[in-house]
GROMACS .gro file of C-alpha atoms in nm:
model
  504
    1MET     CA    1  -1.949   0.420  -3.033
    2LYS     CA    2  -1.832   0.218  -2.702
    3HIS     CA    3  -1.668   0.526  -2.505
    4ARG     CA    4  -1.873   0.862  -2.512
    5PRO     CA    5  -1.625   1.161  -2.432
    6PHE     CA    6  -1.631   1.355  -2.146
    7VAL     CA    7  -1.544   1.747  -2.328
    8PHE     CA    8  -1.952   1.816  -2.360
    9LEU     CA    9  -1.936   1.707  -1.933
   10CYS     CA   10  -1.656   1.989  -1.884
   11ALA     CA   11  -1.861   2.265  -2.016
   12CYS     CA   12  -2.168   2.189  -1.853
   13LEU     CA   13  -2.003   2.249  -1.586
   14ALA     CA   14  -1.746   2.551  -1.624
   15LEU     CA   15  -2.139   2.676  -1.688
   16GLY     CA   16  -2.382   2.516  -1.337
   17MET     CA   17  -2.567   2.300  -1.598
   18SER     CA   18  -2.791   2.596  -1.484
   19TRP     CA   19  -2.894   2.584  -1.939
   20LEU     CA   20  -2.953   2.228  -2.001
   21HIS     CA   21  -3.304   2.100  -2.058
   22ALA     CA   22  -3.467   1.782  -1.887
   23SER     CA   23  -3.449   1.603  -2.199
   24GLU     CA   24  -3.064   1.675  -2.238
   25ALA     CA   25  -2.821   1.444  -2.085
   26ALA     CA   26  -2.431   1.537  -1.993
   27PRO     CA   27  -2.253   1.197  -1.887
   28LEU     CA   28  -2.114   1.173  -1.519
   29GLY     CA   29  -1.924   0.797  -1.536
   30MET     CA   30  -1.973   0.516  -1.705
   31VAL     CA   31  -2.067   0.270  -1.435
   32GLU     CA   32  -2.058  -0.057  -1.651
   33ASN     CA   33  -1.989  -0.160  -2.006
   34PHE     CA   34  -1.918  -0.495  -1.971
   35ASP     CA   35  -1.557  -0.461  -2.122
   36SER     CA   36  -1.388  -0.649  -1.882
   37ALA     CA   37  -1.608  -0.897  -1.803
   38ALA     CA   38  -1.595  -1.267  -1.951
   39ILE     CA   39  -1.755  -1.379  -2.173
   40GLY     CA   40  -2.018  -1.598  -2.015
   41PRO     CA   41  -2.270  -1.596  -1.813
   42PHE     CA   42  -2.340  -1.230  -1.631
   43GLN     CA   43  -2.383  -1.223  -1.236
   44LYS     CA   44  -2.656  -1.492  -1.173
   45GLY     CA   45  -2.715  -1.559  -1.532
   46PHE     CA   46  -2.994  -1.542  -1.506
   47ILE     CA   47  -3.369  -1.355  -1.386
   48ASP     CA   48  -3.427  -1.398  -0.994
   49ILE     CA   49  -3.579  -1.292  -0.769
   50HIS     CA   50  -3.524  -1.377  -0.366
   51ARG     CA   51  -3.869  -1.467  -0.249
   52TRP     CA   52  -3.890  -1.800  -0.518
   53SER     CA   53  -3.779  -2.158  -0.426
   54GLU     CA   54  -3.474  -2.316  -0.482
   55ASP     CA   55  -3.684  -2.534  -0.692
   56PHE     CA   56  -3.815  -2.229  -0.830
   57ARG     CA   57  -3.519  -2.073  -0.880
   58GLN     CA   58  -3.383  -2.417  -1.115
   59ARG     CA   59  -3.643  -2.430  -1.361
   60ALA     CA   60  -3.634  -2.011  -1.377
   61ARG     CA   61  -3.288  -2.078  -1.568
   62ALA     CA   62  -3.503  -2.257  -1.868
   63TRP     CA   63  -3.697  -1.954  -1.876
   64SER     CA   64  -3.432  -1.684  -1.915
   65SER     CA   65  -3.042  -1.613  -1.953
   66VAL     CA   66  -2.848  -1.303  -1.871
   67GLU     CA   67  -2.473  -1.333  -2.034
   68VAL     CA   68  -2.180  -1.118  -2.188
   69VAL     CA   69  -2.134  -1.173  -2.551
   70PRO     CA   70  -1.925  -1.021  -2.841
   71ASP     CA   71  -2.099  -0.728  -3.053
   72SER     CA   72  -1.873  -0.433  -3.260
   73GLY     CA   73  -1.529  -0.537  -3.149
   74GLY     CA   74  -1.639  -0.499  -2.746
   75LYS     CA   75  -1.906  -0.659  -2.539
   76ALA     CA   76  -2.236  -0.624  -2.436
   77LEU     CA   77  -2.471  -0.780  -2.262
   78ARG     CA   78  -2.764  -1.061  -2.415
   79VAL     CA   79  -3.131  -1.078  -2.213
   80LYS     CA   80  -3.335  -1.360  -2.355
   81VAL     CA   81  -3.706  -1.360  -2.221
   82SER     CA   82  -3.873  -1.694  -2.309
   83ASP     CA   83  -4.159  -1.717  -2.040
   84SER     CA   84  -4.358  -1.511  -1.894
   85GLN     CA   85  -4.285  -1.704  -1.581
   86ALA     CA   86  -3.930  -1.529  -1.487
   87PHE     CA   87  -4.189  -1.250  -1.356
   88ALA     CA   88  -4.353  -1.431  -1.083
   89SER     CA   89  -4.350  -1.246  -0.865
   90GLY     CA   90  -4.300  -0.897  -1.055
   91ALA     CA   91  -3.964  -0.813  -1.168
   92GLY     CA   92  -3.774  -0.975  -1.323
   93SER     CA   93  -3.344  -0.835  -1.155
   94ILE     CA   94  -3.158  -0.829  -1.472
   95LEU     CA   95  -2.800  -0.698  -1.318
   96ARG     CA   96  -2.684  -0.499  -1.015
   97LEU     CA   97  -2.475  -0.172  -0.990
   98ALA     CA   98  -2.225  -0.143  -0.724
   99PRO     CA   99  -2.093   0.244  -0.700
  100TYR     CA  100  -2.294   0.517  -0.541
  101PHE     CA  101  -2.378   0.786  -0.785
  102PRO     CA  102  -2.303   1.139  -0.724
  103PRO     CA  103  -2.563   1.397  -0.583
  104GLU     CA  104  -2.610   1.580  -0.963
  105ALA     CA  105  -2.630   1.191  -1.095
  106ASP     CA  106  -3.004   1.213  -1.156
  107ALA     CA  107  -3.048   0.942  -1.469
  108LEU     CA  108  -2.935   0.605  -1.572
  109ARG     CA  109  -2.856   0.622  -1.941
  110LEU     CA  110  -2.751   0.261  -2.148
  111ARG     CA  111  -2.757   0.150  -2.503
  112LEU     CA  112  -3.003  -0.079  -2.594
  113LYS     CA  113  -3.075  -0.322  -2.860
  114VAL     CA  114  -3.405  -0.502  -2.917
  115ILE     CA  115  -3.311  -0.796  -3.132
  116SER     CA  116  -3.665  -0.932  -3.074
  117GLY     CA  117  -4.023  -0.890  -2.885
  118THR     CA  118  -4.068  -0.630  -2.641
  119ILE     CA  119  -3.893  -0.487  -2.353
  120SER     CA  120  -4.003  -0.229  -2.038
  121ILE     CA  121  -3.687  -0.172  -1.867
  122TYR     CA  122  -3.625  -0.001  -1.582
  123CYS     CA  123  -3.386   0.043  -1.244
  124GLY     CA  124  -3.423   0.122  -0.868
  125GLY     CA  125  -3.485  -0.070  -0.493
  126PRO     CA  126  -3.407  -0.021  -0.206
  127THR     CA  127  -3.365   0.281  -0.011
  128ALA     CA  128  -3.295   0.328   0.337
  129TYR     CA  129  -3.602   0.261   0.615
  130TYR     CA  130  -3.693   0.632   0.708
  131GLY     CA  131  -3.681   0.695   0.306
  132ASN     CA  132  -3.941   0.565   0.049
  133SER     CA  133  -3.898   0.205   0.119
  134ASP     CA  134  -3.829   0.099  -0.281
  135VAL     CA  135  -3.824   0.411  -0.559
  136PHE     CA  136  -3.840   0.268  -0.842
  137THR     CA  137  -3.804   0.517  -1.208
  138GLU     CA  138  -4.101   0.440  -1.442
  139PRO     CA  139  -4.017   0.121  -1.759
  140GLN     CA  140  -3.953   0.309  -2.038
  141THR     CA  141  -4.072   0.017  -2.344
  142ILE     CA  142  -3.903   0.039  -2.686
  143ARG     CA  143  -4.023  -0.281  -2.943
  144VAL     CA  144  -3.828  -0.444  -3.179
  145MET     CA  145  -3.826  -0.231  -3.493
  146ALA     CA  146  -3.793  -0.405  -3.892
  147LYS     CA  147  -3.425  -0.346  -3.868
  148PRO     CA  148  -3.324  -0.338  -3.496
  149GLU     CA  149  -3.104  -0.082  -3.422
  150TRP     CA  150  -2.910   0.058  -3.114
  151VAL     CA  151  -3.147   0.294  -2.938
  152GLU     CA  152  -3.049   0.495  -2.577
  153VAL     CA  153  -3.289   0.485  -2.299
  154THR     CA  154  -3.302   0.715  -1.993
  155LEU     CA  155  -3.432   0.562  -1.680
  156ASN     CA  156  -3.473   0.886  -1.481
  157PHE     CA  157  -3.434   0.858  -1.081
  158ASN     CA  158  -3.618   1.222  -0.988
  159HIS     CA  159  -3.990   1.199  -1.181
  160PRO     CA  160  -4.204   1.026  -1.256
  161THR     CA  161  -4.093   0.674  -1.006
  162TRP     CA  162  -4.304   0.497  -0.789
  163ARG     CA  163  -4.244   0.305  -0.494
  164ASN     CA  164  -4.361   0.032  -0.303
  165PHE     CA  165  -4.455   0.023   0.087
  166ARG     CA  166  -4.221  -0.311   0.171
  167ARG     CA  167  -4.101  -0.104   0.530
  168SER     CA  168  -4.229   0.180   0.557
  169GLY     CA  169  -4.367   0.289   0.827
  170PHE     CA  170  -4.245   0.633   0.849
  171SER     CA  171  -4.294   0.710   0.512
  172THR     CA  172  -4.593   0.562   0.434
  173ASP     CA  173  -4.802   0.877   0.352
  174ALA     CA  174  -4.451   1.042   0.208
  175PRO     CA  175  -4.549   1.324  -0.063
  176ARG     CA  176  -4.278   1.240  -0.303
  177ASN     CA  177  -4.004   0.981  -0.425
  178TYR     CA  178  -3.627   0.995  -0.435
  179TYR     CA  179  -3.362   0.756  -0.508
  180ASN     CA  180  -3.039   0.845  -0.577
  181ARG     CA  181  -3.038   1.050  -0.251
  182TRP     CA  182  -3.188   0.720  -0.010
  183ALA     CA  183  -3.018   0.436  -0.224
  184GLN     CA  184  -2.873   0.184  -0.013
  185GLU     CA  185  -2.804  -0.130  -0.182
  186HIS     CA  186  -2.712  -0.200  -0.550
  187VAL     CA  187  -2.881  -0.045  -0.785
  188GLY     CA  188  -3.051  -0.263  -0.940
  189VAL     CA  189  -3.181  -0.255  -1.371
  190PHE     CA  190  -3.511  -0.498  -1.358
  191LEU     CA  191  -3.711  -0.534  -1.702
  192ALA     CA  192  -4.070  -0.518  -1.641
  193PRO     CA  193  -4.371  -0.831  -1.725
  194ASP     CA  194  -4.514  -0.716  -2.004
  195SER     CA  195  -4.107  -0.813  -2.128
  196LEU     CA  196  -4.039  -1.090  -2.355
  197GLY     CA  197  -3.834  -1.131  -2.596
  198GLU     CA  198  -3.430  -1.048  -2.664
  199CYS     CA  199  -3.247  -0.777  -2.606
  200LEU     CA  200  -2.864  -0.652  -2.615
  201ILE     CA  201  -2.750  -0.347  -2.322
  202ASP     CA  202  -2.446  -0.150  -2.290
  203ASP     CA  203  -2.245   0.206  -2.206
  204ILE     CA  204  -2.419   0.219  -1.847
  205GLU     CA  205  -2.344   0.566  -1.756
  206VAL     CA  206  -2.518   0.789  -1.514
  207VAL     CA  207  -2.637   1.152  -1.648
  208THR     CA  208  -2.684   1.519  -1.503
  209LEU     CA  209  -3.055   1.636  -1.608
  210GLY     CA  210  -2.946   1.989  -1.492
  211GLU     CA  211  -3.179   1.912  -1.194
  212GLY     CA  212  -2.937   1.723  -0.930
  213LYS     CA  213  -2.584   1.967  -0.817
  214PRO     CA  214  -2.234   1.884  -0.693
  215PHE     CA  215  -2.219   1.951  -0.275
  216THR     CA  216  -2.127   2.283  -0.264
  217THR     CA  217  -1.859   2.379  -0.058
  218PHE     CA  218  -1.733   2.717   0.106
  219ALA     CA  219  -1.360   2.886   0.178
  220PRO     CA  220  -1.230   2.905   0.513
  221ASP     CA  221  -1.312   3.295   0.561
  222GLN     CA  222  -1.660   3.231   0.439
  223ILE     CA  223  -1.816   3.012   0.727
  224GLU     CA  224  -1.887   3.207   0.984
  225PRO     CA  225  -1.930   3.089   1.305
  226VAL     CA  226  -2.269   3.112   1.481
  227LYS     CA  227  -2.279   2.909   1.803
  228THR     CA  228  -2.077   2.582   1.865
  229LEU     CA  229  -2.285   2.232   1.955
  230ALA     CA  230  -1.985   2.054   2.095
  231ASP     CA  231  -1.634   2.012   2.088
  232PHE     CA  232  -1.553   1.727   2.376
  233GLU     CA  233  -1.269   1.906   2.544
  234ASP     CA  234  -1.383   1.863   2.909
  235GLY     CA  235  -1.397   1.479   2.777
  236LYS     CA  236  -1.767   1.452   2.860
  237ILE     CA  237  -2.032   1.218   2.660
  238ASP     CA  238  -2.340   1.338   2.842
  239ARG     CA  239  -2.452   1.516   2.568
  240ALA     CA  240  -2.391   1.253   2.318
  241PHE     CA  241  -2.678   0.943   2.275
  242THR     CA  242  -2.758   0.658   2.004
  243LEU     CA  243  -3.108   0.611   1.923
  244TYR     CA  244  -3.325   0.315   1.757
  245MET     CA  245  -3.546   0.417   1.451
  246ALA     CA  246  -3.605   0.102   1.314
  247ALA     CA  247  -3.990   0.124   1.104
  248ALA     CA  248  -4.152  -0.201   1.325
  249GLU     CA  249  -3.880  -0.414   1.489
  250ALA     CA  250  -3.937  -0.261   1.814
  251GLU     CA  251  -3.857  -0.602   2.041
  252TRP     CA  252  -3.468  -0.452   1.976
  253PHE     CA  253  -3.504  -0.165   2.172
  254ASP     CA  254  -3.559  -0.377   2.424
  255GLU     CA  255  -3.361  -0.666   2.389
  256SER     CA  256  -3.075  -0.453   2.349
  257TRP     CA  257  -3.088  -0.362   2.785
  258THR     CA  258  -3.239  -0.711   2.842
  259ARG     CA  259  -2.937  -0.903   2.666
  260SER     CA  260  -3.164  -1.244   2.615
  261LYS     CA  261  -3.048  -1.302   2.332
  262PRO     CA  262  -2.812  -1.224   2.010
  263LEU     CA  263  -2.839  -0.877   1.918
  264ARG     CA  264  -2.963  -0.863   1.551
  265PHE     CA  265  -2.928  -0.419   1.614
  266GLU     CA  266  -2.720  -0.331   1.908
  267PRO     CA  267  -2.611   0.045   1.935
  268MET     CA  268  -2.322   0.230   1.886
  269GLN     CA  269  -2.053   0.274   2.203
  270LEU     CA  270  -1.997   0.597   2.250
  271SER     CA  271  -1.612   0.719   2.397
  272VAL     CA  272  -1.372   1.045   2.385
  273ALA     CA  273  -1.003   0.988   2.320
  274ALA     CA  274  -0.742   1.245   2.206
  275THR     CA  275  -0.680   1.092   1.861
  276GLY     CA  276  -0.847   1.411   1.669
  277LEU     CA  277  -0.647   1.724   1.412
  278GLY     CA  278  -0.319   1.858   1.706
  279GLY     CA  279  -0.369   1.618   1.981
  280ARG     CA  280  -0.776   1.707   2.026
  281LYS     CA  281  -1.048   1.574   2.220
  282VAL     CA  282  -1.323   1.392   2.001
  283LEU     CA  283  -1.621   1.203   2.021
  284LEU     CA  284  -1.591   0.801   1.873
  285SER     CA  285  -1.908   0.595   1.781
  286LYS     CA  286  -1.806   0.228   1.706
  287GLY     CA  287  -1.955   0.015   1.586
  288ARG     CA  288  -2.078  -0.239   1.314
  289THR     CA  289  -2.314  -0.079   1.057
  290ALA     CA  290  -2.685  -0.276   1.071
  291GLU     CA  291  -2.909  -0.094   0.816
  292GLU     CA  292  -2.993   0.236   0.871
  293VAL     CA  293  -3.229   0.236   1.193
  294HIS     CA  294  -3.000   0.356   1.449
  295CYS     CA  295  -2.762   0.629   1.492
  296ALA     CA  296  -2.553   0.813   1.768
  297GLY     CA  297  -2.568   1.192   1.781
  298VAL     CA  298  -2.569   1.482   2.009
  299HIS     CA  299  -2.816   1.756   2.113
  300THR     CA  300  -2.791   2.099   2.140
  301SER     CA  301  -3.060   2.427   2.141
  302GLY     CA  302  -3.106   2.599   1.852
  303ALA     CA  303  -2.938   2.871   1.695
  304ALA     CA  304  -3.102   3.155   1.523
  305GLY     CA  305  -2.862   3.342   1.272
  306ALA     CA  306  -2.771   2.966   1.118
  307ASN     CA  307  -2.813   2.841   0.811
  308ALA     CA  308  -2.559   2.533   0.751
  309PHE     CA  309  -2.355   2.266   1.010
  310SER     CA  310  -1.990   2.242   1.044
  311LEU     CA  311  -1.773   2.007   1.218
  312ASN     CA  312  -1.473   1.723   1.167
  313ILE     CA  313  -1.502   1.403   1.062
  314ARG     CA  314  -1.287   1.090   0.994
  315VAL     CA  315  -1.472   0.802   0.968
  316GLU     CA  316  -1.293   0.471   0.919
  317ALA     CA  317  -1.404   0.190   0.774
  318PRO     CA  318  -1.129  -0.043   0.656
  319GLU     CA  319  -1.315  -0.336   0.558
  320GLN     CA  320  -1.587  -0.227   0.363
  321ARG     CA  321  -1.557  -0.127  -0.033
  322ASN     CA  322  -1.788   0.170  -0.119
  323THR     CA  323  -1.711   0.365  -0.436
  324LEU     CA  324  -1.884   0.692  -0.578
  325VAL     CA  325  -1.915   0.712  -1.013
  326GLY     CA  326  -1.618   0.963  -1.064
  327ALA     CA  327  -1.509   0.983  -0.725
  328GLY     CA  328  -1.294   0.613  -0.695
  329GLU     CA  329  -1.340   0.468  -0.290
  330ILE     CA  330  -1.577   0.639  -0.067
  331VAL     CA  331  -1.776   0.573   0.279
  332PRO     CA  332  -2.114   0.689   0.252
  333LEU     CA  333  -2.271   0.888   0.529
  334ASP     CA  334  -2.605   1.015   0.613
  335PHE     CA  335  -2.669   1.301   0.900
  336LEU     CA  336  -2.995   1.282   1.079
  337VAL     CA  337  -3.142   1.646   1.232
  338PHE     CA  338  -3.438   1.618   1.471
  339VAL     CA  339  -3.651   1.936   1.495
  340ALA     CA  340  -3.923   2.025   1.795
  341PRO     CA  341  -4.163   2.321   1.808
  342ALA     CA  342  -3.908   2.672   1.942
  343GLY     CA  343  -3.954   2.736   2.306
  344LYS     CA  344  -4.095   2.384   2.380
  345THR     CA  345  -3.899   2.126   2.548
  346PHE     CA  346  -3.912   1.773   2.435
  347ASP     CA  347  -3.952   1.511   2.695
  348TRP     CA  348  -3.624   1.260   2.593
  349LYS     CA  349  -3.673   1.092   2.833
  350SER     CA  350  -3.995   0.971   2.777
  351VAL     CA  351  -3.886   0.798   2.477
  352GLY     CA  352  -3.567   0.643   2.716
  353PRO     CA  353  -3.546   0.286   2.907
  354SER     CA  354  -3.765   0.229   3.170
  355GLU     CA  355  -3.636   0.174   3.509
  356ALA     CA  356  -3.684  -0.175   3.473
  357LEU     CA  357  -3.472  -0.231   3.197
  358ARG     CA  358  -3.201   0.034   3.300
  359VAL     CA  359  -3.151  -0.252   3.591
  360ARG     CA  360  -3.135  -0.563   3.344
  361GLY     CA  361  -2.753  -0.445   3.253
  362GLY     CA  362  -2.745  -0.350   2.859
  363ARG     CA  363  -2.605  -0.075   2.792
  364GLY     CA  364  -2.869  -0.064   2.545
  365PHE     CA  365  -2.985   0.231   2.325
  366ASP     CA  366  -3.055   0.524   2.520
  367PHE     CA  367  -3.393   0.640   2.285
  368ASN     CA  368  -3.627   0.441   2.058
  369LEU     CA  369  -3.781   0.640   1.799
  370THR     CA  370  -3.931   0.311   1.667
  371HIS     CA  371  -4.271   0.427   1.422
  372ARG     CA  372  -4.387   0.113   1.587
  373SER     CA  373  -4.358   0.237   1.929
  374ILE     CA  374  -4.385   0.652   1.881
  375ALA     CA  375  -4.714   0.699   1.580
  376THR     CA  376  -4.997   0.682   1.767
  377ARG     CA  377  -4.862   0.963   2.085
  378THR     CA  378  -5.000   1.247   2.042
  379ASP     CA  379  -4.720   1.435   2.321
  380LEU     CA  380  -4.480   1.411   2.054
  381ASP     CA  381  -4.399   1.711   1.879
  382PHE     CA  382  -4.148   1.629   1.622
  383ALA     CA  383  -3.969   1.633   1.290
  384ILE     CA  384  -3.650   1.476   1.093
  385TYR     CA  385  -3.437   1.584   0.843
  386GLN     CA  386  -3.188   1.435   0.660
  387THR     CA  387  -2.888   1.484   0.463
  388ARG     CA  388  -2.580   1.248   0.237
  389ARG     CA  389  -2.176   1.298   0.250
  390TYR     CA  390  -1.952   1.094   0.011
  391LEU     CA  391  -1.641   1.065   0.240
  392GLU     CA  392  -1.267   1.016   0.168
  393PRO     CA  393  -1.200   0.633   0.423
  394GLY     CA  394  -0.971   0.746   0.720
  395GLN     CA  395  -0.892   1.085   0.639
  396TRP     CA  396  -1.068   1.409   0.897
  397SER     CA  397  -1.213   1.699   0.641
  398GLN     CA  398  -1.437   1.953   0.758
  399GLN     CA  399  -1.808   1.894   0.604
  400VAL     CA  400  -1.999   2.260   0.650
  401LEU     CA  401  -2.392   2.132   0.590
  402PRO     CA  402  -2.619   2.372   0.485
  403MET     CA  403  -2.973   2.332   0.632
  404ALA     CA  404  -3.148   2.358   0.266
  405ASP     CA  405  -3.012   2.081   0.168
  406PHE     CA  406  -3.131   1.879   0.410
  407THR     CA  407  -3.502   1.754   0.306
  408CYS     CA  408  -3.798   1.642   0.579
  409ILE     CA  409  -3.831   1.246   0.631
  410TYR     CA  410  -4.063   1.240   0.915
  411GLY     CA  411  -4.320   1.497   1.105
  412GLN     CA  412  -4.570   1.394   1.414
  413GLY     CA  413  -4.780   1.603   1.634
  414THR     CA  414  -4.722   1.950   1.491
  415MET     CA  415  -4.462   1.919   1.323
  416ARG     CA  416  -4.641   1.637   1.110
  417GLU     CA  417  -4.649   1.949   0.845
  418ARG     CA  418  -4.287   1.982   0.808
  419PHE     CA  419  -4.347   1.657   0.673
  420THR     CA  420  -4.619   1.672   0.449
  421ARG     CA  421  -4.578   2.026   0.292
  422HIS     CA  422  -4.190   1.928   0.225
  423GLU     CA  423  -4.131   2.271   0.481
  424PRO     CA  424  -3.734   2.401   0.564
  425LEU     CA  425  -3.505   2.296   0.853
  426HIS     CA  426  -3.482   2.589   1.053
  427SER     CA  427  -3.201   2.639   1.304
  428GLN     CA  428  -3.367   2.799   1.607
  429GLU     CA  429  -3.583   2.465   1.630
  430VAL     CA  430  -3.310   2.225   1.618
  431ILE     CA  431  -3.299   1.950   1.933
  432ALA     CA  432  -2.968   1.700   1.818
  433ILE     CA  433  -2.750   1.600   1.515
  434ALA     CA  434  -2.703   1.274   1.434
  435TRP     CA  435  -2.557   1.011   1.229
  436LEU     CA  436  -2.556   0.664   1.104
  437ASN     CA  437  -2.202   0.423   0.979
  438PRO     CA  438  -2.233   0.405   0.627
  439TRP     CA  439  -2.370   0.140   0.491
  440CYS     CA  440  -2.170  -0.110   0.260
  441ARG     CA  441  -2.231  -0.213  -0.077
  442ASN     CA  442  -1.900  -0.446  -0.088
  443GLY     CA  443  -1.704  -0.561   0.167
  444ARG     CA  444  -1.823  -0.669   0.531
  445ARG     CA  445  -2.111  -0.503   0.593
  446ASP     CA  446  -2.068  -0.643   0.960
  447ALA     CA  447  -1.713  -0.535   0.958
  448THR     CA  448  -1.661  -0.251   1.258
  449VAL     CA  449  -1.703   0.091   1.162
  450THR     CA  450  -1.555   0.436   1.344
  451THR     CA  451  -1.649   0.767   1.311
  452SER     CA  452  -1.487   1.042   1.459
  453ILE     CA  453  -1.625   1.359   1.538
  454ASP     CA  454  -1.512   1.767   1.608
  455GLU     CA  455  -1.573   2.086   1.567
  456LEU     CA  456  -2.002   2.059   1.574
  457SER     CA  457  -2.123   2.357   1.496
  458PHE     CA  458  -2.359   2.677   1.384
  459VAL     CA  459  -2.235   2.866   1.116
  460LYS     CA  460  -2.339   3.098   0.852
  461VAL     CA  461  -2.272   3.031   0.499
  462PRO     CA  462  -2.329   3.296   0.154
  463GLY     CA  463  -2.556   3.183  -0.088
  464SER     CA  464  -2.934   3.150  -0.126
  465ALA     CA  465  -3.115   2.815  -0.045
  466SER     CA  466  -3.181   2.717  -0.447
  467ASP     CA  467  -2.779   2.696  -0.449
  468HIS     CA  468  -2.737   2.476  -0.137
  469ARG     CA  469  -2.906   2.246  -0.269
  470SER     CA  470  -2.783   1.915  -0.427
  471PHE     CA  471  -2.963   1.620  -0.444
  472TRP     CA  472  -3.271   1.699  -0.633
  473GLN     CA  473  -3.588   1.813  -0.445
  474VAL     CA  474  -3.948   1.848  -0.517
  475PRO     CA  475  -4.000   2.229  -0.513
  476ASP     CA  476  -4.324   2.195  -0.413
  477THR     CA  477  -4.546   1.911  -0.316
  478SER     CA  478  -4.871   2.062  -0.440
  479GLN     CA  479  -4.728   2.051  -0.812
  480MET     CA  480  -4.677   1.649  -0.810
  481HIS     CA  481  -4.966   1.435  -0.859
  482SER     CA  482  -4.992   1.067  -0.755
  483ARG     CA  483  -5.174   0.754  -0.870
  484GLU     CA  484  -5.191   0.424  -0.657
  485LYS     CA  485  -5.200   0.078  -0.795
  486ASP     CA  486  -5.272  -0.260  -0.668
  487SER     CA  487  -5.134  -0.550  -0.858
  488SER     CA  488  -5.101  -0.888  -0.731
  489GLY     CA  489  -5.194  -0.726  -0.405
  490VAL     CA  490  -4.889  -0.510  -0.359
  491LYS     CA  491  -4.984  -0.194  -0.326
  492THR     CA  492  -4.789   0.123  -0.535
  493ARG     CA  493  -4.800   0.476  -0.533
  494HIS     CA  494  -4.622   0.633  -0.851
  495PHE     CA  495  -4.537   0.969  -0.887
  496TRP     CA  496  -4.475   1.253  -1.113
  497LEU     CA  497  -4.472   1.656  -1.212
  498PRO     CA  498  -4.658   1.830  -1.495
  499GLY     CA  499  -4.488   1.775  -1.862
  500ASP     CA  500  -4.427   1.390  -1.746
  501SER     CA  501  -4.541   1.146  -1.919
  502PRO     CA  502  -4.801   0.948  -1.648
  503ALA     CA  503  -4.713   0.664  -1.456
  504ARG     CA  504  -4.879   0.358  -1.706
   0.00000   0.00000   0.00000
């Protein structure tokens, strides 16, 4: 059956999906069914690994093939692997999926028919630098049957999963994995090195298992103001800042001031303009997308009694073409919140440029939280939290971000346990809120993006913490099981919860 009806999905949404068990999956949207693809080689046409030399890549064409073929009145993807050398670097990408997935997407489900041999399949890929570096689902292994038949394979984004440590820094000892929450580049579908044979793949779709939930929305009369952070009507930007926070490439902070060579990462340009709703003044942050190593933000002080942030926001990224399954064109935006112990002033100046750098010209990044630069310091007590939203390109919207929907991505000093214990965000400890330029999966990655921010406030909204969460979050890190493995010199860490099948 090439297409599934969406009646079941509508019924699940009406019931809030609270009754779904982990083994039951409701479809959210088709990602790829190959019916619109041309017969013949698909994407690269063979298993490819970016670390290969061009000579080795050409030889790999003889060991594997990935092509679209006719099948039962439609089309399917046929994958062949005839030689284990196709996995010389440990992972074999067979296709890349471009859309972003909504927060309630807990898994990728596909139809698979093994024609010969054994197929071990999984998905995942690069996540944000401050996330887990790379996260993948545990491989599902299917062996050829006496009579090959189509089977459904579900690849769970949440658990069990595994990660490597390719560019970790902030996340090296993270007590959990997240994929969908932090996925940056295209979602990859891979074959594990124990795959050898031939299979057909069809109907790749995202599904909910009842773990993630749609973003919570609130009516205007449900949003109670607590404290204004910034509205920019005075035209000042003295509380706005730019911040550099790569895992290891510390040199680009200094270079942003000295400008001795072309910058790989450059700070966003900040200004105030009367381009908001009704001619209001807004903060503009303008610059190129450059992975997720820097952001712009606003300093603030905490506010007791708040459980959410509210802001008006517009993102203009005309040369990006990102899409969200089920929603069409979007811009993905990550928000970061910085916290420090209540009653203790965080020394921002100590992570700023030296006077020697300031006189070089710049203007460079205002602050440097590169992990390599700060990890050994004993005088910094802070933590960072993150959440993500998908915005309509070029349109103003009010975003209400519940604090329960943020997850801790890093902690240092006395705030370390916020990270290792996965503790919640507290409004009275907030020292800054920031945003990143949206990551670009489709379109021009080096094009300028303009983000407009206004009416940034602490607010109080109804509902419990569990009501406010969207992307799945580990309920209790003490429940997580983990195991480290080392294969061919590459260390990986596997995570699972009670009830999951342990990592292989």
